Amino acid sequence: MSGKKLINNPENVVDEALEGLTMIHPGLRLLEGHRVVVREQIDTSKVGLISGGGSGHEPFCAGYIGRGMLTGGVAGSVFASPPTASILAGIRAVARDNAAGVLVLVINYTGDRIHFGLAVERARREGIKVEMFVNGEDCALTSADKSAGRRGLCGTMFIFKIAGAMAEAGECLDSIVSTTKMVSANMGTMG
């Protein structure tokens, strides 16, 4: 018996991890047919926050869902961006009856920018009040014209916490977006 990994089957690892997470945290639920975890009770008077990305770095990002943090998280396959349809399902779940709006926090990786961006555009066409912020604080990359830009790294967790605290305090969507832009512009990490 190999002792390298605690998984049953590589094809099922993401689904089993999300199912396990929602089993041990009764305040979270999994959207049927999607790898999307949302808070069981969503305060529709406050801005909802959603993020996500490829799996393989658990507990990202479902591990950051809770009061004063994210409202929902979308998981892709291992090292692959989540599909646009699942991201849109997450936005819809968080935005349901929510006049305050939804902020989609994206980490600067090409696949995530594409899929989250498409989902945000589709949500806007449905009349959902939604904004998207792409975080990239990696100061190891200085080229602005030969790369996709600065990567989003561990500094994203500060963005989650700051935006989450602001949303919990009842701040408006525009104020949260403005603050996340300012924080990201003044942050640098290396990875």
PDB file of C-alpha atoms in Angstrom:
ATOM      1  CA  MET A   1       0.000   0.000   0.000  1.00  0.00           C
ATOM      2  CA  SER A   2       1.318   3.403  -0.962  1.00  0.00           C
ATOM      3  CA  GLY A   3       1.183   6.127   1.671  1.00  0.00           C
ATOM      4  CA  LYS A   4       1.593   9.107  -0.655  1.00  0.00           C
ATOM      5  CA  LYS A   5      -1.997  10.310  -0.946  1.00  0.00           C
ATOM      6  CA  LEU A   6      -5.245  10.229   0.973  1.00  0.00           C
ATOM      7  CA  ILE A   7      -7.553   9.888  -2.021  1.00  0.00           C
ATOM      8  CA  ASN A   8      -9.794   7.107  -3.234  1.00  0.00           C
ATOM      9  CA  ASN A   9      -9.762   7.837  -6.956  1.00  0.00           C
ATOM     10  CA  PRO A  10      -8.131  10.777  -8.802  1.00  0.00           C
ATOM     11  CA  GLU A  11     -11.252  11.316 -10.952  1.00  0.00           C
ATOM     12  CA  ASN A  12     -13.444  11.778  -7.863  1.00  0.00           C
ATOM     13  CA  VAL A  13     -11.074  13.659  -5.558  1.00  0.00           C
ATOM     14  CA  VAL A  14     -12.563  17.144  -6.058  1.00  0.00           C
ATOM     15  CA  ASP A  15     -16.176  16.007  -5.670  1.00  0.00           C
ATOM     16  CA  GLU A  16     -15.370  13.920  -2.589  1.00  0.00           C
ATOM     17  CA  ALA A  17     -13.458  16.807  -1.001  1.00  0.00           C
ATOM     18  CA  LEU A  18     -16.354  19.218  -1.510  1.00  0.00           C
ATOM     19  CA  GLU A  19     -18.897  16.671  -0.268  1.00  0.00           C
ATOM     20  CA  GLY A  20     -16.772  16.077   2.828  1.00  0.00           C
ATOM     21  CA  LEU A  21     -16.416  19.806   3.459  1.00  0.00           C
ATOM     22  CA  THR A  22     -20.176  20.362   3.347  1.00  0.00           C
ATOM     23  CA  MET A  23     -20.776  17.317   5.571  1.00  0.00           C
ATOM     24  CA  ILE A  24     -18.603  18.635   8.388  1.00  0.00           C
ATOM     25  CA  HIS A  25     -19.692  22.283   8.016  1.00  0.00           C
ATOM     26  CA  PRO A  26     -23.494  22.448   8.299  1.00  0.00           C
ATOM     27  CA  GLY A  27     -23.504  26.143   7.318  1.00  0.00           C
ATOM     28  CA  LEU A  28     -22.342  25.265   3.786  1.00  0.00           C
ATOM     29  CA  ARG A  29     -24.145  23.570   0.934  1.00  0.00           C
ATOM     30  CA  LEU A  30     -23.115  22.173  -2.438  1.00  0.00           C
ATOM     31  CA  LEU A  31     -25.069  23.222  -5.541  1.00  0.00           C
ATOM     32  CA  GLU A  32     -26.419  20.151  -7.280  1.00  0.00           C
ATOM     33  CA  GLY A  33     -24.673  19.378 -10.544  1.00  0.00           C
ATOM     34  CA  HIS A  34     -21.836  21.819  -9.903  1.00  0.00           C
ATOM     35  CA  ARG A  35     -18.638  22.057  -7.890  1.00  0.00           C
ATOM     36  CA  VAL A  36     -19.978  25.146  -6.157  1.00  0.00           C
ATOM     37  CA  VAL A  37     -20.141  25.623  -2.384  1.00  0.00           C
ATOM     38  CA  VAL A  38     -22.222  28.464  -0.914  1.00  0.00           C
ATOM     39  CA  ARG A  39     -23.245  29.583   2.526  1.00  0.00           C
ATOM     40  CA  GLU A  40     -26.488  27.941   3.621  1.00  0.00           C
ATOM     41  CA  GLN A  41     -27.880  31.294   4.775  1.00  0.00           C
ATOM     42  CA  ILE A  42     -27.056  34.258   2.566  1.00  0.00           C
ATOM     43  CA  ASP A  43     -27.831  37.758   3.837  1.00  0.00           C
ATOM     44  CA  THR A  44     -29.349  39.354   0.738  1.00  0.00           C
ATOM     45  CA  SER A  45     -28.992  42.855   2.184  1.00  0.00           C
ATOM     46  CA  LYS A  46     -25.187  42.585   1.883  1.00  0.00           C
ATOM     47  CA  VAL A  47     -22.816  42.268  -1.063  1.00  0.00           C
ATOM     48  CA  GLY A  48     -22.104  38.633  -1.883  1.00  0.00           C
ATOM     49  CA  LEU A  49     -18.542  37.532  -2.615  1.00  0.00           C
ATOM     50  CA  ILE A  50     -17.615  34.624  -4.852  1.00  0.00           C
ATOM     51  CA  SER A  51     -14.261  33.280  -5.991  1.00  0.00           C
ATOM     52  CA  GLY A  52     -12.761  30.071  -7.233  1.00  0.00           C
ATOM     53  CA  GLY A  53     -10.240  28.357  -9.412  1.00  0.00           C
ATOM     54  CA  GLY A  54      -8.633  25.044 -10.122  1.00  0.00           C
ATOM     55  CA  SER A  55      -8.475  22.426  -7.416  1.00  0.00           C
ATOM     56  CA  GLY A  56      -5.307  20.936  -6.009  1.00  0.00           C
ATOM     57  CA  HIS A  57      -4.561  23.675  -3.483  1.00  0.00           C
ATOM     58  CA  GLU A  58      -7.242  22.817  -0.954  1.00  0.00           C
ATOM     59  CA  PRO A  59      -8.898  24.259   0.985  1.00  0.00           C
ATOM     60  CA  PHE A  60      -8.942  26.954  -1.686  1.00  0.00           C
ATOM     61  CA  CYS A  61     -11.388  28.470  -2.080  1.00  0.00           C
ATOM     62  CA  ALA A  62     -14.226  26.654  -0.356  1.00  0.00           C
ATOM     63  CA  GLY A  63     -12.193  26.869   2.841  1.00  0.00           C
ATOM     64  CA  TYR A  64     -12.645  30.636   2.861  1.00  0.00           C
ATOM     65  CA  ILE A  65     -16.443  30.614   2.808  1.00  0.00           C
ATOM     66  CA  GLY A  66     -18.117  31.953   5.912  1.00  0.00           C
ATOM     67  CA  ARG A  67     -19.216  35.026   7.831  1.00  0.00           C
ATOM     68  CA  GLY A  68     -16.921  37.960   7.062  1.00  0.00           C
ATOM     69  CA  MET A  69     -15.334  36.090   4.162  1.00  0.00           C
ATOM     70  CA  LEU A  70     -16.629  34.592   0.901  1.00  0.00           C
ATOM     71  CA  THR A  71     -20.271  33.790   0.246  1.00  0.00           C
ATOM     72  CA  GLY A  72     -19.490  31.127  -2.335  1.00  0.00           C
ATOM     73  CA  GLY A  73     -16.679  29.299  -4.070  1.00  0.00           C
ATOM     74  CA  VAL A  74     -16.371  27.494  -7.385  1.00  0.00           C
ATOM     75  CA  ALA A  75     -13.939  24.609  -7.834  1.00  0.00           C
ATOM     76  CA  GLY A  76     -12.508  23.394 -11.107  1.00  0.00           C
ATOM     77  CA  SER A  77     -10.809  20.108 -11.759  1.00  0.00           C
ATOM     78  CA  VAL A  78      -7.272  19.688 -10.457  1.00  0.00           C
ATOM     79  CA  PHE A  79      -5.200  22.573 -11.865  1.00  0.00           C
ATOM     80  CA  ALA A  80      -7.986  23.604 -14.275  1.00  0.00           C
ATOM     81  CA  SER A  81     -10.295  26.595 -14.182  1.00  0.00           C
ATOM     82  CA  PRO A  82     -13.925  25.865 -13.318  1.00  0.00           C
ATOM     83  CA  PRO A  83     -16.384  25.817 -16.210  1.00  0.00           C
ATOM     84  CA  THR A  84     -18.285  29.003 -17.005  1.00  0.00           C
ATOM     85  CA  ALA A  85     -21.643  27.284 -16.380  1.00  0.00           C
ATOM     86  CA  SER A  86     -20.668  26.417 -12.791  1.00  0.00           C
ATOM     87  CA  ILE A  87     -19.365  29.923 -12.121  1.00  0.00           C
ATOM     88  CA  LEU A  88     -22.637  31.370 -13.435  1.00  0.00           C
ATOM     89  CA  ALA A  89     -24.601  28.951 -11.223  1.00  0.00           C
ATOM     90  CA  GLY A  90     -22.592  30.211  -8.240  1.00  0.00           C
ATOM     91  CA  ILE A  91     -23.226  33.851  -9.133  1.00  0.00           C
ATOM     92  CA  ARG A  92     -26.956  33.151  -9.500  1.00  0.00           C
ATOM     93  CA  ALA A  93     -27.088  31.382  -6.126  1.00  0.00           C
ATOM     94  CA  VAL A  94     -25.343  34.246  -4.338  1.00  0.00           C
ATOM     95  CA  ALA A  95     -27.272  36.954  -6.246  1.00  0.00           C
ATOM     96  CA  ARG A  96     -30.757  35.507  -5.737  1.00  0.00           C
ATOM     97  CA  ASP A  97     -32.949  38.314  -4.333  1.00  0.00           C
ATOM     98  CA  ASN A  98     -29.793  40.330  -3.560  1.00  0.00           C
ATOM     99  CA  ALA A  99     -30.084  44.006  -4.481  1.00  0.00           C
ATOM    100  CA  ALA A 100     -26.669  44.753  -2.919  1.00  0.00           C
ATOM    101  CA  GLY A 101     -24.910  42.862  -5.716  1.00  0.00           C
ATOM    102  CA  VAL A 102     -22.109  40.349  -6.094  1.00  0.00           C
ATOM    103  CA  LEU A 103     -18.365  40.849  -6.316  1.00  0.00           C
ATOM    104  CA  VAL A 104     -16.487  38.120  -8.165  1.00  0.00           C
ATOM    105  CA  LEU A 105     -12.883  37.926  -6.979  1.00  0.00           C
ATOM    106  CA  VAL A 106     -10.591  36.359  -9.566  1.00  0.00           C
ATOM    107  CA  ILE A 107      -6.976  35.357  -9.220  1.00  0.00           C
ATOM    108  CA  ASN A 108      -4.907  36.410 -12.223  1.00  0.00           C
ATOM    109  CA  TYR A 109      -4.566  33.189 -14.186  1.00  0.00           C
ATOM    110  CA  THR A 110      -5.589  33.133 -17.849  1.00  0.00           C
ATOM    111  CA  GLY A 111      -8.177  30.334 -17.614  1.00  0.00           C
ATOM    112  CA  ASP A 112      -9.830  31.880 -14.567  1.00  0.00           C
ATOM    113  CA  ARG A 113      -9.950  35.322 -16.198  1.00  0.00           C
ATOM    114  CA  ILE A 114     -11.638  33.863 -19.272  1.00  0.00           C
ATOM    115  CA  HIS A 115     -14.182  31.634 -17.525  1.00  0.00           C
ATOM    116  CA  PHE A 116     -15.059  34.017 -14.700  1.00  0.00           C
ATOM    117  CA  GLY A 117     -15.214  36.924 -17.155  1.00  0.00           C
ATOM    118  CA  LEU A 118     -17.656  35.069 -19.419  1.00  0.00           C
ATOM    119  CA  ALA A 119     -19.816  34.126 -16.431  1.00  0.00           C
ATOM    120  CA  VAL A 120     -19.899  37.736 -15.205  1.00  0.00           C
ATOM    121  CA  GLU A 121     -20.921  38.985 -18.661  1.00  0.00           C
ATOM    122  CA  ARG A 122     -23.711  36.390 -18.855  1.00  0.00           C
ATOM    123  CA  ALA A 123     -24.889  37.317 -15.353  1.00  0.00           C
ATOM    124  CA  ARG A 124     -25.019  40.996 -16.345  1.00  0.00           C
ATOM    125  CA  ARG A 125     -27.132  40.090 -19.388  1.00  0.00           C
ATOM    126  CA  GLU A 126     -29.538  38.398 -16.962  1.00  0.00           C
ATOM    127  CA  GLY A 127     -29.809  41.646 -15.003  1.00  0.00           C
ATOM    128  CA  ILE A 128     -27.656  40.580 -12.066  1.00  0.00           C
ATOM    129  CA  LYS A 129     -25.745  43.390 -10.366  1.00  0.00           C
ATOM    130  CA  VAL A 130     -22.204  42.004 -10.486  1.00  0.00           C
ATOM    131  CA  GLU A 131     -18.651  43.327 -10.637  1.00  0.00           C
ATOM    132  CA  MET A 132     -15.383  41.465 -11.140  1.00  0.00           C
ATOM    133  CA  PHE A 133     -11.984  42.212  -9.643  1.00  0.00           C
ATOM    134  CA  VAL A 134      -8.820  40.435 -10.810  1.00  0.00           C
ATOM    135  CA  ASN A 135      -6.077  40.272  -8.182  1.00  0.00           C
ATOM    136  CA  GLY A 136      -2.435  40.095  -9.197  1.00  0.00           C
ATOM    137  CA  GLU A 137       0.083  40.993  -6.511  1.00  0.00           C
ATOM    138  CA  ASP A 138       3.115  38.880  -7.493  1.00  0.00           C
ATOM    139  CA  CYS A 139       6.026  41.314  -7.502  1.00  0.00           C
ATOM    140  CA  ALA A 140       8.425  38.764  -9.064  1.00  0.00           C
ATOM    141  CA  LEU A 141       6.930  39.545 -12.479  1.00  0.00           C
ATOM    142  CA  THR A 142       7.684  43.043 -13.678  1.00  0.00           C
ATOM    143  CA  SER A 143       6.991  42.721 -17.413  1.00  0.00           C
ATOM    144  CA  ALA A 144       3.758  44.349 -18.457  1.00  0.00           C
ATOM    145  CA  ASP A 145       3.962  43.455 -22.138  1.00  0.00           C
ATOM    146  CA  LYS A 146       5.388  39.901 -22.257  1.00  0.00           C
ATOM    147  CA  SER A 147       3.200  38.099 -19.765  1.00  0.00           C
ATOM    148  CA  ALA A 148      -0.383  37.875 -18.569  1.00  0.00           C
ATOM    149  CA  GLY A 149       0.590  40.213 -15.745  1.00  0.00           C
ATOM    150  CA  ARG A 150       1.252  39.713 -12.091  1.00  0.00           C
ATOM    151  CA  ARG A 151      -0.071  36.427 -10.718  1.00  0.00           C
ATOM    152  CA  GLY A 152      -2.534  36.310  -7.892  1.00  0.00           C
ATOM    153  CA  LEU A 153      -0.895  34.549  -4.967  1.00  0.00           C
ATOM    154  CA  CYS A 154      -1.285  34.393  -1.187  1.00  0.00           C
ATOM    155  CA  GLY A 155      -2.132  38.096  -1.008  1.00  0.00           C
ATOM    156  CA  THR A 156      -5.538  37.145  -2.361  1.00  0.00           C
ATOM    157  CA  MET A 157      -6.424  35.880   1.109  1.00  0.00           C
ATOM    158  CA  PHE A 158      -6.076  39.459   2.407  1.00  0.00           C
ATOM    159  CA  ILE A 159      -8.418  40.579  -0.372  1.00  0.00           C
ATOM    160  CA  PHE A 160     -10.929  37.906   0.704  1.00  0.00           C
ATOM    161  CA  LYS A 161     -10.739  39.030   4.330  1.00  0.00           C
ATOM    162  CA  ILE A 162     -10.895  42.761   3.678  1.00  0.00           C
ATOM    163  CA  ALA A 163     -13.706  42.506   1.114  1.00  0.00           C
ATOM    164  CA  GLY A 164     -15.516  40.020   3.362  1.00  0.00           C
ATOM    165  CA  ALA A 165     -15.315  42.281   6.400  1.00  0.00           C
ATOM    166  CA  MET A 166     -16.559  45.228   4.349  1.00  0.00           C
ATOM    167  CA  ALA A 167     -19.469  43.199   2.974  1.00  0.00           C
ATOM    168  CA  GLU A 168     -20.341  41.948   6.458  1.00  0.00           C
ATOM    169  CA  ALA A 169     -20.345  45.561   7.690  1.00  0.00           C
ATOM    170  CA  GLY A 170     -22.846  46.484   4.961  1.00  0.00           C
ATOM    171  CA  GLU A 171     -20.522  48.474   2.690  1.00  0.00           C
ATOM    172  CA  CYS A 172     -21.737  48.985  -0.881  1.00  0.00           C
ATOM    173  CA  LEU A 173     -20.395  47.135  -3.912  1.00  0.00           C
ATOM    174  CA  ASP A 174     -18.582  50.167  -5.355  1.00  0.00           C
ATOM    175  CA  SER A 175     -16.801  50.844  -2.072  1.00  0.00           C
ATOM    176  CA  ILE A 176     -15.641  47.227  -1.775  1.00  0.00           C
ATOM    177  CA  VAL A 177     -14.377  47.193  -5.380  1.00  0.00           C
ATOM    178  CA  SER A 178     -12.510  50.460  -4.852  1.00  0.00           C
ATOM    179  CA  THR A 179     -10.871  49.192  -1.669  1.00  0.00           C
ATOM    180  CA  THR A 180      -9.833  45.858  -3.205  1.00  0.00           C
ATOM    181  CA  LYS A 181      -8.178  47.721  -6.081  1.00  0.00           C
ATOM    182  CA  MET A 182      -6.283  49.968  -3.667  1.00  0.00           C
ATOM    183  CA  VAL A 183      -5.163  47.085  -1.441  1.00  0.00           C
ATOM    184  CA  SER A 184      -3.992  44.994  -4.380  1.00  0.00           C
ATOM    185  CA  ALA A 185      -2.089  47.893  -5.929  1.00  0.00           C
ATOM    186  CA  ASN A 186      -0.196  48.365  -2.662  1.00  0.00           C
ATOM    187  CA  MET A 187       0.584  44.714  -1.989  1.00  0.00           C
ATOM    188  CA  GLY A 188       3.435  42.538  -3.210  1.00  0.00           C
ATOM    189  CA  THR A 189       4.147  38.860  -2.681  1.00  0.00           C
ATOM    190  CA  MET A 190       6.534  36.383  -4.275  1.00  0.00           C
ATOM    191  CA  GLY A 191       5.814  32.804  -5.130  1.00  0.00           C
TER     192      GLY A 191
END
